[in-house]
């Protein structure tokens, strides 16, 4: 069992919601990533989502695309991302880490080698945007051998009968994509989210977290009232990149993003 | 060639999951899965509906101008002194390239699905022009994503699209070429999936696109087969076509795949030379991976990042290739070779001067290889080259390379 299941059980028992930040590994620099993960935990993150940079991030909006580009300018590879997780694990053995990315770097490494490297580094779960259940079989076999959760996206366009196909392949948690579109886009519709969460919960007891379109404490609180957790990505990266573009130091950029995460934590805890 | 392959094999792909052997599939974000399933259902129904086929054939005849001629390039064949070279004149289609065969077909699907907005990606601009054209004809809103680099290289086609009423959206991410235009089109589709039909311009992308684009383009090979029999009394000894994504090549090759005596050559863009790494020849020098919804040969680095490509022709400047080509390579049915920038430019001039036919720079890659191939064959043999597009769009590029101000 990965760290995800006990983490969500503990949250559920204490009536709390998971706050899940997403950052791109190696953005803006390789050196900031692991310290930033620790800071995010200190600010109230329960699960960490670490993006694996890819040359063609097809589901990302402009903010996260630029994060991928900055990380690739720093030559960050999938194996380096796993090294960062291993480094994070030296000081933190409890916070679940999920890596999120695209299929090709994983294909290139090879499924068996990838699964083994994830296990060795202390990864708990994987989200691969372009590996739907139809394509995931051979990778899932390898992940199950090392007890790493495979987390799937369900979207507003997922037909109800398909939800059970997805939940049958999933473990850890379900990631509900609250808006049609790329990351960081649009405004989420709470009643639509609520309806879909009901459909998903009819099929699975896995925790359901919601992402895409969560920008601040207010939108996080609205979703947190319905979901088991919220994922915040673009808003953090935009805050960090904005501070750097305004001439701020690396510390300044990281601190502002961590502060935003902290405000989301406070908002959700006080709802 | 490997051992004999049963002709039935070629009719059996893709399988119901969209696979050509290990290639193809549906590697996309969940948001698009139901749109692909809808498209697949609609296409399965319409492709065996005689009324739909009649509508498609009628448009090809009266709007596109099919059948396109098969022309014997006598002067060039005499000059080479080897095999006789015939050209399948897709350049004479409305809009000047083979691309329109597919956009007509997909626009009919869009119409049947009630989609009012179409999007397309384009490299050289031929597919963008063909999409803007069918959108104008059907009164659909059209948005074309094009790499900022390609917009510079293909100013004439950009203006043509605008005249046709399309919005051309410059893509400034990544290498600013065709692959990035496709990323951006996929992002748009995810966002406006309810009312939008994505007209993919080549035999790549997620299932069912490689299958349906192949089916629409196969009119090229079906005609060429009949025309060859009528003109020469036999099938050709060899087929030659350029391969970027590979739609003109699969269109010519597919109806001949079961004819084991017909040799086939897909010509990739060798750029500055395959050995330099600056090229767009994934079948010649790439490795399998996943990009844009399918598993196929790609140009990628050791970490699985997609590499920037180089070709003098914007339409071949793509790091992937249609999954059926990857399969045809592995089973040995088609030979994939490369022609570099210089060879293509030489062929561009040579054919323009010798036959009075100015080919697109993409097509010039196929012609360059066909000249070499013909020279090693005999005058009783014949080759069909897919003359996939006309070269008017490229004259500014050629002039710039040669330092000539137009």
JSON list of N, CA and C in Angstrom, two decimals, chain A residues 61 63-64 179 182-186 212-213 215 234-235:
[
{"chain": "A", "resi": 61, "resn": "UNK", "atom": "N", "xyz": [-2.36, 24.62, -19.85]},
{"chain": "A", "resi": 61, "resn": "UNK", "atom": "CA", "xyz": [-2.53, 26.00, -20.27]},
{"chain": "A", "resi": 61, "resn": "UNK", "atom": "C", "xyz": [-1.18, 26.71, -20.28]},
{"chain": "A", "resi": 63, "resn": "UNK", "atom": "N", "xyz": [0.34, 28.91, -18.42]},
{"chain": "A", "resi": 63, "resn": "UNK", "atom": "CA", "xyz": [1.13, 29.08, -17.19]},
{"chain": "A", "resi": 63, "resn": "UNK", "atom": "C", "xyz": [1.98, 27.83, -16.93]},
{"chain": "A", "resi": 64, "resn": "UNK", "atom": "N", "xyz": [1.36, 26.66, -16.99]},
{"chain": "A", "resi": 64, "resn": "UNK", "atom": "CA", "xyz": [2.11, 25.43, -16.71]},
{"chain": "A", "resi": 64, "resn": "UNK", "atom": "C", "xyz": [3.00, 25.05, -17.89]},
{"chain": "A", "resi": 179, "resn": "UNK", "atom": "N", "xyz": [-13.09, 21.47, -15.13]},
{"chain": "A", "resi": 179, "resn": "UNK", "atom": "CA", "xyz": [-13.49, 22.26, -16.30]},
{"chain": "A", "resi": 179, "resn": "UNK", "atom": "C", "xyz": [-13.07, 21.54, -17.58]},
{"chain": "A", "resi": 182, "resn": "UNK", "atom": "N", "xyz": [-7.84, 23.27, -20.66]},
{"chain": "A", "resi": 182, "resn": "UNK", "atom": "CA", "xyz": [-6.49, 23.01, -20.20]},
{"chain": "A", "resi": 182, "resn": "UNK", "atom": "C", "xyz": [-6.34, 23.50, -18.77]},
{"chain": "A", "resi": 183, "resn": "UNK", "atom": "N", "xyz": [-5.22, 23.17, -18.16]},
{"chain": "A", "resi": 183, "resn": "UNK", "atom": "CA", "xyz": [-4.99, 23.60, -16.78]},
{"chain": "A", "resi": 183, "resn": "UNK", "atom": "C", "xyz": [-5.00, 25.13, -16.70]},
{"chain": "A", "resi": 184, "resn": "UNK", "atom": "N", "xyz": [-5.58, 25.62, -15.63]},
{"chain": "A", "resi": 184, "resn": "UNK", "atom": "CA", "xyz": [-5.56, 27.05, -15.38]},
{"chain": "A", "resi": 184, "resn": "UNK", "atom": "C", "xyz": [-6.66, 27.82, -16.12]},
{"chain": "A", "resi": 185, "resn": "UNK", "atom": "N", "xyz": [-7.50, 27.10, -16.86]},
{"chain": "A", "resi": 185, "resn": "UNK", "atom": "CA", "xyz": [-8.50, 27.79, -17.68]},
{"chain": "A", "resi": 185, "resn": "UNK", "atom": "C", "xyz": [-9.86, 27.80, -17.00]},
{"chain": "A", "resi": 186, "resn": "UNK", "atom": "N", "xyz": [-10.65, 28.76, -17.35]},
{"chain": "A", "resi": 186, "resn": "UNK", "atom": "CA", "xyz": [-12.08, 28.72, -17.07]},
{"chain": "A", "resi": 186, "resn": "UNK", "atom": "C", "xyz": [-12.48, 28.86, -15.61]},
{"chain": "A", "resi": 212, "resn": "UNK", "atom": "N", "xyz": [-8.05, 21.67, -11.70]},
{"chain": "A", "resi": 212, "resn": "UNK", "atom": "CA", "xyz": [-8.27, 22.52, -12.89]},
{"chain": "A", "resi": 212, "resn": "UNK", "atom": "C", "xyz": [-9.28, 23.61, -12.49]},
{"chain": "A", "resi": 213, "resn": "UNK", "atom": "N", "xyz": [-8.86, 24.83, -12.46]},
{"chain": "A", "resi": 213, "resn": "UNK", "atom": "CA", "xyz": [-9.81, 25.92, -12.20]},
{"chain": "A", "resi": 213, "resn": "UNK", "atom": "C", "xyz": [-9.88, 26.36, -10.75]},
{"chain": "A", "resi": 215, "resn": "UNK", "atom": "N", "xyz": [-8.28, 28.50, -7.96]},
{"chain": "A", "resi": 215, "resn": "UNK", "atom": "CA", "xyz": [-7.34, 29.62, -8.06]},
{"chain": "A", "resi": 215, "resn": "UNK", "atom": "C", "xyz": [-6.97, 30.20, -6.70]},
{"chain": "A", "resi": 234, "resn": "UNK", "atom": "N", "xyz": [-1.83, 25.84, -11.47]},
{"chain": "A", "resi": 234, "resn": "UNK", "atom": "CA", "xyz": [-1.54, 27.07, -12.22]},
{"chain": "A", "resi": 234, "resn": "UNK", "atom": "C", "xyz": [-1.44, 28.30, -11.32]},
{"chain": "A", "resi": 235, "resn": "UNK", "atom": "N", "xyz": [-2.33, 28.39, -10.33]},
{"chain": "A", "resi": 235, "resn": "UNK", "atom": "CA", "xyz": [-2.34, 29.59, -9.48]},
{"chain": "A", "resi": 235, "resn": "UNK", "atom": "C", "xyz": [-1.01, 29.72, -8.74]}
]
